[in-house]
PDB file of C-alpha atoms in Angstrom:
ATOM      1  CA  MET N   1       0.000   0.000   0.000  1.00  0.00           C
ATOM      2  CA  ALA N   2       1.222   3.487  -0.835  1.00  0.00           C
ATOM      3  CA  ILE N   3       2.602   5.639   1.989  1.00  0.00           C
ATOM      4  CA  ASN N   4       0.412   8.659   2.783  1.00  0.00           C
ATOM      5  CA  ALA N   5       1.926   9.650   6.130  1.00  0.00           C
ATOM      6  CA  VAL N   6       5.329   9.477   7.769  1.00  0.00           C
ATOM      7  CA  LEU N   7       5.919   9.467  11.520  1.00  0.00           C
ATOM      8  CA  PHE N   8       9.400  10.473  12.642  1.00  0.00           C
ATOM      9  CA  ASP N   9      10.990   9.797  16.015  1.00  0.00           C
ATOM     10  CA  PHE N  10      12.821  12.798  17.525  1.00  0.00           C
ATOM     11  CA  SER N  11      16.012  11.835  19.404  1.00  0.00           C
ATOM     12  CA  GLY N  12      18.521   9.984  17.240  1.00  0.00           C
ATOM     13  CA  THR N  13      16.272  10.336  14.202  1.00  0.00           C
ATOM     14  CA  LEU N  14      15.507  13.990  13.442  1.00  0.00           C
ATOM     15  CA  PHE N  15      17.714  15.586  16.116  1.00  0.00           C
ATOM     16  CA  ARG N  16      20.552  14.471  18.358  1.00  0.00           C
ATOM     17  CA  LEU N  17      21.807  15.817  21.675  1.00  0.00           C
ATOM     18  CA  GLU N  18      25.483  16.479  21.048  1.00  0.00           C
ATOM     19  CA  GLN N  19      27.956  17.879  23.515  1.00  0.00           C
ATOM     20  CA  GLN N  20      28.532  21.593  23.143  1.00  0.00           C
ATOM     21  CA  ASP N  21      31.722  23.418  24.088  1.00  0.00           C
ATOM     22  CA  GLY N  22      31.834  24.168  27.780  1.00  0.00           C
ATOM     23  CA  TRP N  23      29.087  21.780  28.911  1.00  0.00           C
ATOM     24  CA  LEU N  24      31.379  19.466  30.862  1.00  0.00           C
ATOM     25  CA  ASP N  25      34.399  21.706  31.457  1.00  0.00           C
ATOM     26  CA  ASP N  26      33.623  22.302  35.120  1.00  0.00           C
ATOM     27  CA  VAL N  27      32.281  18.855  35.976  1.00  0.00           C
ATOM     28  CA  ARG N  28      34.387  17.040  38.529  1.00  0.00           C
ATOM     29  CA  ASP N  29      34.166  13.431  39.704  1.00  0.00           C
ATOM     30  CA  ASP N  30      34.264  12.209  43.310  1.00  0.00           C
ATOM     31  CA  ASP N  31      38.024  12.800  43.444  1.00  0.00           C
ATOM     32  CA  GLY N  32      37.713  16.349  42.129  1.00  0.00           C
ATOM     33  CA  SER N  33      39.237  15.430  38.769  1.00  0.00           C
ATOM     34  CA  ALA N  34      37.929  16.687  35.436  1.00  0.00           C
ATOM     35  CA  LEU N  35      36.249  14.077  33.239  1.00  0.00           C
ATOM     36  CA  ASP N  36      38.444  12.707  30.477  1.00  0.00           C
ATOM     37  CA  VAL N  37      37.182  12.385  26.904  1.00  0.00           C
ATOM     38  CA  GLU N  38      36.106   8.768  27.384  1.00  0.00           C
ATOM     39  CA  ALA N  39      34.136   9.638  30.518  1.00  0.00           C
ATOM     40  CA  GLN N  40      32.496  12.604  28.786  1.00  0.00           C
ATOM     41  CA  THR N  41      31.480  10.421  25.842  1.00  0.00           C
ATOM     42  CA  GLU N  42      29.981   7.792  28.130  1.00  0.00           C
ATOM     43  CA  LEU N  43      28.117  10.445  30.101  1.00  0.00           C
ATOM     44  CA  MET N  44      26.529  11.814  26.939  1.00  0.00           C
ATOM     45  CA  ARG N  45      25.556   8.291  25.873  1.00  0.00           C
ATOM     46  CA  ARG N  46      23.811   7.685  29.176  1.00  0.00           C
ATOM     47  CA  MET N  47      21.916  10.956  28.874  1.00  0.00           C
ATOM     48  CA  THR N  48      20.566  10.120  25.415  1.00  0.00           C
ATOM     49  CA  ALA N  49      20.183   6.307  25.259  1.00  0.00           C
ATOM     50  CA  PRO N  50      16.590   5.744  24.074  1.00  0.00           C
ATOM     51  CA  VAL N  51      15.868   2.458  25.884  1.00  0.00           C
ATOM     52  CA  GLU N  52      18.897   1.052  27.647  1.00  0.00           C
ATOM     53  CA  GLN N  53      19.212   1.377  31.427  1.00  0.00           C
ATOM     54  CA  SER N  54      22.891   2.268  31.872  1.00  0.00           C
ATOM     55  CA  VAL N  55      23.282   2.241  35.679  1.00  0.00           C
ATOM     56  CA  GLU N  56      21.999   0.174  38.594  1.00  0.00           C
ATOM     57  CA  LEU N  57      19.029   1.902  40.206  1.00  0.00           C
ATOM     58  CA  ASP N  58      17.206   1.311  43.468  1.00  0.00           C
ATOM     59  CA  GLU N  59      13.508   0.435  43.427  1.00  0.00           C
ATOM     60  CA  GLU N  60      12.359   4.048  43.711  1.00  0.00           C
ATOM     61  CA  HIS N  61      14.481   5.271  40.831  1.00  0.00           C
ATOM     62  CA  LEU N  62      13.797   2.152  38.772  1.00  0.00           C
ATOM     63  CA  HIS N  63      10.111   3.029  38.891  1.00  0.00           C
ATOM     64  CA  ALA N  64      10.993   6.548  37.762  1.00  0.00           C
ATOM     65  CA  TRP N  65      13.131   5.147  34.933  1.00  0.00           C
ATOM     66  CA  HIS N  66      10.328   2.989  33.567  1.00  0.00           C
ATOM     67  CA  ASN N  67       7.891   5.903  33.695  1.00  0.00           C
ATOM     68  CA  ARG N  68      10.249   8.781  32.881  1.00  0.00           C
ATOM     69  CA  ASP N  69       8.699   9.621  29.530  1.00  0.00           C
ATOM     70  CA  ARG N  70       5.195   9.770  30.979  1.00  0.00           C
ATOM     71  CA  ASP N  71       5.941  12.306  33.706  1.00  0.00           C
ATOM     72  CA  PRO N  72       8.379  15.261  33.600  1.00  0.00           C
ATOM     73  CA  GLU N  73       8.976  15.073  37.362  1.00  0.00           C
ATOM     74  CA  LEU N  74       9.952  11.404  37.179  1.00  0.00           C
ATOM     75  CA  HIS N  75      12.155  12.165  34.181  1.00  0.00           C
ATOM     76  CA  ARG N  76      14.036  14.835  36.108  1.00  0.00           C
ATOM     77  CA  LYS N  77      14.307  12.662  39.202  1.00  0.00           C
ATOM     78  CA  VAL N  78      15.814   9.650  37.484  1.00  0.00           C
ATOM     79  CA  TYR N  79      18.190  11.550  35.200  1.00  0.00           C
ATOM     80  CA  LEU N  80      19.644  13.469  38.132  1.00  0.00           C
ATOM     81  CA  GLU N  81      20.243  10.085  39.748  1.00  0.00           C
ATOM     82  CA  VAL N  82      21.798   8.685  36.554  1.00  0.00           C
ATOM     83  CA  LEU N  83      24.137  11.664  36.444  1.00  0.00           C
ATOM     84  CA  ARG N  84      25.071  11.187  40.104  1.00  0.00           C
ATOM     85  CA  LEU N  85      25.841   7.521  39.530  1.00  0.00           C
ATOM     86  CA  SER N  86      27.763   8.372  36.364  1.00  0.00           C
ATOM     87  CA  GLY N  87      30.368  10.537  38.036  1.00  0.00           C
ATOM     88  CA  VAL N  88      28.607  13.880  38.557  1.00  0.00           C
ATOM     89  CA  PRO N  89      28.352  13.990  42.367  1.00  0.00           C
ATOM     90  CA  ARG N  90      27.545  17.685  42.754  1.00  0.00           C
ATOM     91  CA  ARG N  91      23.827  18.432  42.566  1.00  0.00           C
ATOM     92  CA  ASP N  92      24.290  21.860  40.983  1.00  0.00           C
ATOM     93  CA  GLN N  93      26.391  20.409  38.166  1.00  0.00           C
ATOM     94  CA  ALA N  94      23.881  17.612  37.576  1.00  0.00           C
ATOM     95  CA  GLU N  95      21.023  20.114  37.425  1.00  0.00           C
ATOM     96  CA  ALA N  96      22.934  22.296  34.972  1.00  0.00           C
ATOM     97  CA  LEU N  97      23.569  19.314  32.692  1.00  0.00           C
ATOM     98  CA  TYR N  98      19.959  18.190  32.958  1.00  0.00           C
ATOM     99  CA  ALA N  99      18.837  21.672  31.924  1.00  0.00           C
ATOM    100  CA  GLN N 100      20.857  21.248  28.716  1.00  0.00           C
ATOM    101  CA  LEU N 101      19.254  17.856  28.085  1.00  0.00           C
ATOM    102  CA  ILE N 102      15.744  19.273  28.089  1.00  0.00           C
ATOM    103  CA  ALA N 103      16.488  22.550  26.272  1.00  0.00           C
ATOM    104  CA  PRO N 104      15.181  22.129  22.690  1.00  0.00           C
ATOM    105  CA  ASP N 105      17.608  24.734  21.336  1.00  0.00           C
ATOM    106  CA  GLN N 106      20.550  22.590  22.468  1.00  0.00           C
ATOM    107  CA  TRP N 107      19.590  19.711  20.184  1.00  0.00           C
ATOM    108  CA  THR N 108      21.311  19.434  16.803  1.00  0.00           C
ATOM    109  CA  PRO N 109      19.243  18.507  13.727  1.00  0.00           C
ATOM    110  CA  TYR N 110      20.532  15.960  11.260  1.00  0.00           C
ATOM    111  CA  PRO N 111      21.667  17.538   7.981  1.00  0.00           C
ATOM    112  CA  ASP N 112      18.643  16.253   6.049  1.00  0.00           C
ATOM    113  CA  THR N 113      15.947  16.805   8.692  1.00  0.00           C
ATOM    114  CA  GLU N 114      14.541  19.928   7.063  1.00  0.00           C
ATOM    115  CA  ALA N 115      14.642  18.404   3.593  1.00  0.00           C
ATOM    116  CA  ALA N 116      12.914  15.212   4.777  1.00  0.00           C
ATOM    117  CA  LEU N 117      10.090  17.029   6.561  1.00  0.00           C
ATOM    118  CA  LYS N 118       9.607  19.421   3.658  1.00  0.00           C
ATOM    119  CA  ALA N 119       9.650  16.571   1.123  1.00  0.00           C
ATOM    120  CA  VAL N 120       6.890  14.682   2.926  1.00  0.00           C
ATOM    121  CA  ALA N 121       4.693  17.753   3.364  1.00  0.00           C
ATOM    122  CA  SER N 122       5.231  19.115  -0.157  1.00  0.00           C
ATOM    123  CA  SER N 123       4.279  15.757  -1.671  1.00  0.00           C
ATOM    124  CA  GLY N 124       0.800  16.062  -0.187  1.00  0.00           C
ATOM    125  CA  ARG N 125       1.508  13.499   2.527  1.00  0.00           C
ATOM    126  CA  LYS N 126       1.363  14.195   6.242  1.00  0.00           C
ATOM    127  CA  ALA N 127       4.446  14.310   8.458  1.00  0.00           C
ATOM    128  CA  GLY N 128       4.184  13.708  12.183  1.00  0.00           C
ATOM    129  CA  VAL N 129       6.652  13.592  15.059  1.00  0.00           C
ATOM    130  CA  LEU N 130       6.150  10.775  17.566  1.00  0.00           C
ATOM    131  CA  SER N 131       8.478  10.779  20.547  1.00  0.00           C
ATOM    132  CA  ASN N 132       9.038   9.191  23.926  1.00  0.00           C
ATOM    133  CA  ILE N 133       9.913  12.451  25.632  1.00  0.00           C
ATOM    134  CA  ALA N 134       9.191  14.335  28.859  1.00  0.00           C
ATOM    135  CA  PHE N 135       9.509  17.896  27.575  1.00  0.00           C
ATOM    136  CA  ASP N 136       8.068  19.951  24.739  1.00  0.00           C
ATOM    137  CA  ILE N 137      10.215  19.644  21.620  1.00  0.00           C
ATOM    138  CA  ARG N 138       8.050  21.876  19.422  1.00  0.00           C
ATOM    139  CA  PRO N 139      10.367  24.893  19.930  1.00  0.00           C
ATOM    140  CA  ALA N 140      13.219  22.979  18.234  1.00  0.00           C
ATOM    141  CA  PHE N 141      11.089  22.985  15.089  1.00  0.00           C
ATOM    142  CA  GLY N 142       9.354  26.323  15.570  1.00  0.00           C
ATOM    143  CA  GLN N 143      12.531  28.361  15.903  1.00  0.00           C
ATOM    144  CA  ARG N 144      13.617  27.066  12.486  1.00  0.00           C
ATOM    145  CA  GLY N 145      10.217  27.366  10.829  1.00  0.00           C
ATOM    146  CA  TRP N 146      10.042  23.607  10.411  1.00  0.00           C
ATOM    147  CA  ASP N 147       6.820  23.252  12.382  1.00  0.00           C
ATOM    148  CA  ALA N 148       5.085  24.344   9.175  1.00  0.00           C
ATOM    149  CA  HIS N 149       5.949  20.922   7.727  1.00  0.00           C
ATOM    150  CA  VAL N 150       4.720  18.902  10.738  1.00  0.00           C
ATOM    151  CA  ALA N 151       1.019  18.127  10.863  1.00  0.00           C
ATOM    152  CA  GLU N 152       1.008  16.653  14.389  1.00  0.00           C
ATOM    153  CA  PHE N 153       3.291  16.195  17.384  1.00  0.00           C
ATOM    154  CA  THR N 154       2.483  13.161  19.537  1.00  0.00           C
ATOM    155  CA  LEU N 155       4.575  13.293  22.711  1.00  0.00           C
ATOM    156  CA  SER N 156       4.479  10.562  25.337  1.00  0.00           C
ATOM    157  CA  PHE N 157       4.267  12.846  28.360  1.00  0.00           C
ATOM    158  CA  GLU N 158       1.207  14.529  26.875  1.00  0.00           C
ATOM    159  CA  VAL N 159      -0.700  11.381  25.909  1.00  0.00           C
ATOM    160  CA  GLY N 160       0.299   9.091  28.794  1.00  0.00           C
ATOM    161  CA  ALA N 161       1.634   6.258  26.645  1.00  0.00           C
ATOM    162  CA  VAL N 162       5.110   5.333  25.421  1.00  0.00           C
ATOM    163  CA  LYS N 163       6.511   3.423  22.485  1.00  0.00           C
ATOM    164  CA  PRO N 164       6.274   0.486  21.865  1.00  0.00           C
ATOM    165  CA  GLU N 165       2.802   0.544  23.442  1.00  0.00           C
ATOM    166  CA  PRO N 166       0.223   0.431  20.634  1.00  0.00           C
ATOM    167  CA  GLU N 167      -1.817   3.262  22.166  1.00  0.00           C
ATOM    168  CA  ILE N 168       0.731   5.944  21.316  1.00  0.00           C
ATOM    169  CA  PHE N 169       1.031   4.811  17.694  1.00  0.00           C
ATOM    170  CA  GLN N 170      -2.747   4.636  17.398  1.00  0.00           C
ATOM    171  CA  THR N 171      -3.062   8.160  18.777  1.00  0.00           C
ATOM    172  CA  ALA N 172      -0.531   9.488  16.275  1.00  0.00           C
ATOM    173  CA  ILE N 173      -2.203   7.754  13.341  1.00  0.00           C
ATOM    174  CA  GLU N 174      -5.652   8.978  14.315  1.00  0.00           C
ATOM    175  CA  ARG N 175      -4.380  12.534  14.661  1.00  0.00           C
ATOM    176  CA  LEU N 176      -3.000  12.351  11.123  1.00  0.00           C
ATOM    177  CA  GLY N 177      -6.264  10.912   9.853  1.00  0.00           C
ATOM    178  CA  VAL N 178      -4.670   7.946   8.068  1.00  0.00           C
ATOM    179  CA  ARG N 179      -4.647   4.170   8.343  1.00  0.00           C
ATOM    180  CA  ALA N 180      -1.760   2.254   9.842  1.00  0.00           C
ATOM    181  CA  GLU N 181      -1.163   0.411   6.576  1.00  0.00           C
ATOM    182  CA  GLU N 182      -0.414   3.674   4.781  1.00  0.00           C
ATOM    183  CA  THR N 183       1.910   4.997   7.486  1.00  0.00           C
ATOM    184  CA  LEU N 184       5.702   4.761   7.669  1.00  0.00           C
ATOM    185  CA  MET N 185       7.396   5.014  11.072  1.00  0.00           C
ATOM    186  CA  VAL N 186      11.024   6.168  10.958  1.00  0.00           C
ATOM    187  CA  GLY N 187      13.131   5.779  14.098  1.00  0.00           C
ATOM    188  CA  ASP N 188      16.427   4.716  15.610  1.00  0.00           C
ATOM    189  CA  SER N 189      15.128   2.026  17.985  1.00  0.00           C
ATOM    190  CA  GLU N 190      14.004  -1.386  16.784  1.00  0.00           C
ATOM    191  CA  GLU N 191      12.471  -2.021  20.210  1.00  0.00           C
ATOM    192  CA  ALA N 192      10.578   1.246  20.658  1.00  0.00           C
ATOM    193  CA  ASP N 193       9.874   2.589  17.163  1.00  0.00           C
ATOM    194  CA  GLY N 194       9.573  -0.852  15.618  1.00  0.00           C
ATOM    195  CA  GLY N 195       6.477  -1.387  17.733  1.00  0.00           C
ATOM    196  CA  ALA N 196       4.550   0.445  15.016  1.00  0.00           C
ATOM    197  CA  ARG N 197       4.589  -2.740  12.940  1.00  0.00           C
ATOM    198  CA  ALA N 198       2.181  -4.381  15.398  1.00  0.00           C
ATOM    199  CA  LEU N 199      -0.505  -1.994  14.128  1.00  0.00           C
ATOM    200  CA  GLY N 200       0.361  -2.602  10.481  1.00  0.00           C
ATOM    201  CA  CYS N 201       2.656   0.372   9.881  1.00  0.00           C
ATOM    202  CA  GLN N 202       5.788   0.056   7.813  1.00  0.00           C
ATOM    203  CA  PHE N 203       9.010   0.730   9.715  1.00  0.00           C
ATOM    204  CA  ALA N 204      12.423   2.084   8.722  1.00  0.00           C
ATOM    205  CA  LEU N 205      15.409   2.008  11.067  1.00  0.00           C
ATOM    206  CA  VAL N 206      18.079   4.725  11.046  1.00  0.00           C
ATOM    207  CA  ASP N 207      21.358   4.690  12.943  1.00  0.00           C
ATOM    208  CA  PRO N 208      21.636   7.375  15.682  1.00  0.00           C
ATOM    209  CA  LEU N 209      25.138   8.339  14.577  1.00  0.00           C
ATOM    210  CA  PRO N 210      26.623  11.780  15.262  1.00  0.00           C
ATOM    211  CA  THR N 211      24.968  14.276  12.941  1.00  0.00           C
ATOM    212  CA  ALA N 212      28.168  14.893  10.969  1.00  0.00           C
ATOM    213  CA  GLU N 213      28.382  11.172  10.162  1.00  0.00           C
ATOM    214  CA  ARG N 214      24.819  10.730   8.886  1.00  0.00           C
ATOM    215  CA  PRO N 215      24.134  13.265   6.139  1.00  0.00           C
ATOM    216  CA  ASP N 216      21.193  11.756   4.262  1.00  0.00           C
ATOM    217  CA  ALA N 217      19.758   8.665   5.980  1.00  0.00           C
ATOM    218  CA  LEU N 218      16.286  10.194   6.304  1.00  0.00           C
ATOM    219  CA  LEU N 219      16.075  11.005   2.614  1.00  0.00           C
ATOM    220  CA  GLY N 220      17.397   7.524   1.900  1.00  0.00           C
ATOM    221  CA  VAL N 221      14.580   5.737   3.736  1.00  0.00           C
ATOM    222  CA  LEU N 222      11.993   8.007   2.123  1.00  0.00           C
ATOM    223  CA  ARG N 223      13.329   7.018  -1.291  1.00  0.00           C
ATOM    224  CA  GLU N 224      13.342   3.327  -0.346  1.00  0.00           C
ATOM    225  CA  HIS N 225       9.668   3.513   0.642  1.00  0.00           C
ATOM    226  CA  GLY N 226       8.535   5.450  -2.420  1.00  0.00           C
ATOM    227  CA  VAL N 227       7.916   8.755  -0.655  1.00  0.00           C
ATOM    228  CA  LEU N 228      10.453  10.587  -2.840  1.00  0.00           C
TER     229      LEU N 228
END
């Protein structure tokens, strides 16, 4: 069946949280030492991993982890704990890093994000953004004028469901006014985004590489599925 709508994941698909100059310069570990490059890289991975639990959590924080994308308060609680357990012992430093994580203007778009969104919308199809997220990502699009190409944003913390639960995919599809069989889900997680196939959607996996290393993967999957 022909594709009439495309749902895009946010983190690792359309945008990526990449370390900016100065973010970790003042962070010190338990011994008061600055984080080396390897430690900084691992810290960024733990802040952005879409599914994987990267540290051992107690029961209270494990509950917060499993529900982090449904509730902004739980999201903040568990990520401050992840940062503490990942070598950021000072609360003020952890809070400063967390503020960067949830600031839409700190996220870097992939080189072909604008072109992919525009291509879907200009073809007469509908583009939607479907994300497991605990903060509003619309400003990342709005400040660039890209929200004009997005018909609907379906965000987990607003709808109370998370991928791969079928409810969140169903909500997104209904908002776009299309059938599952004519919808393509594009995302970087086989486990989370791939759940769209249970409803009959087509699914395309992209690699959440650094933005400089993935120039045209979005356009590539659109071509492969006959959208371009």
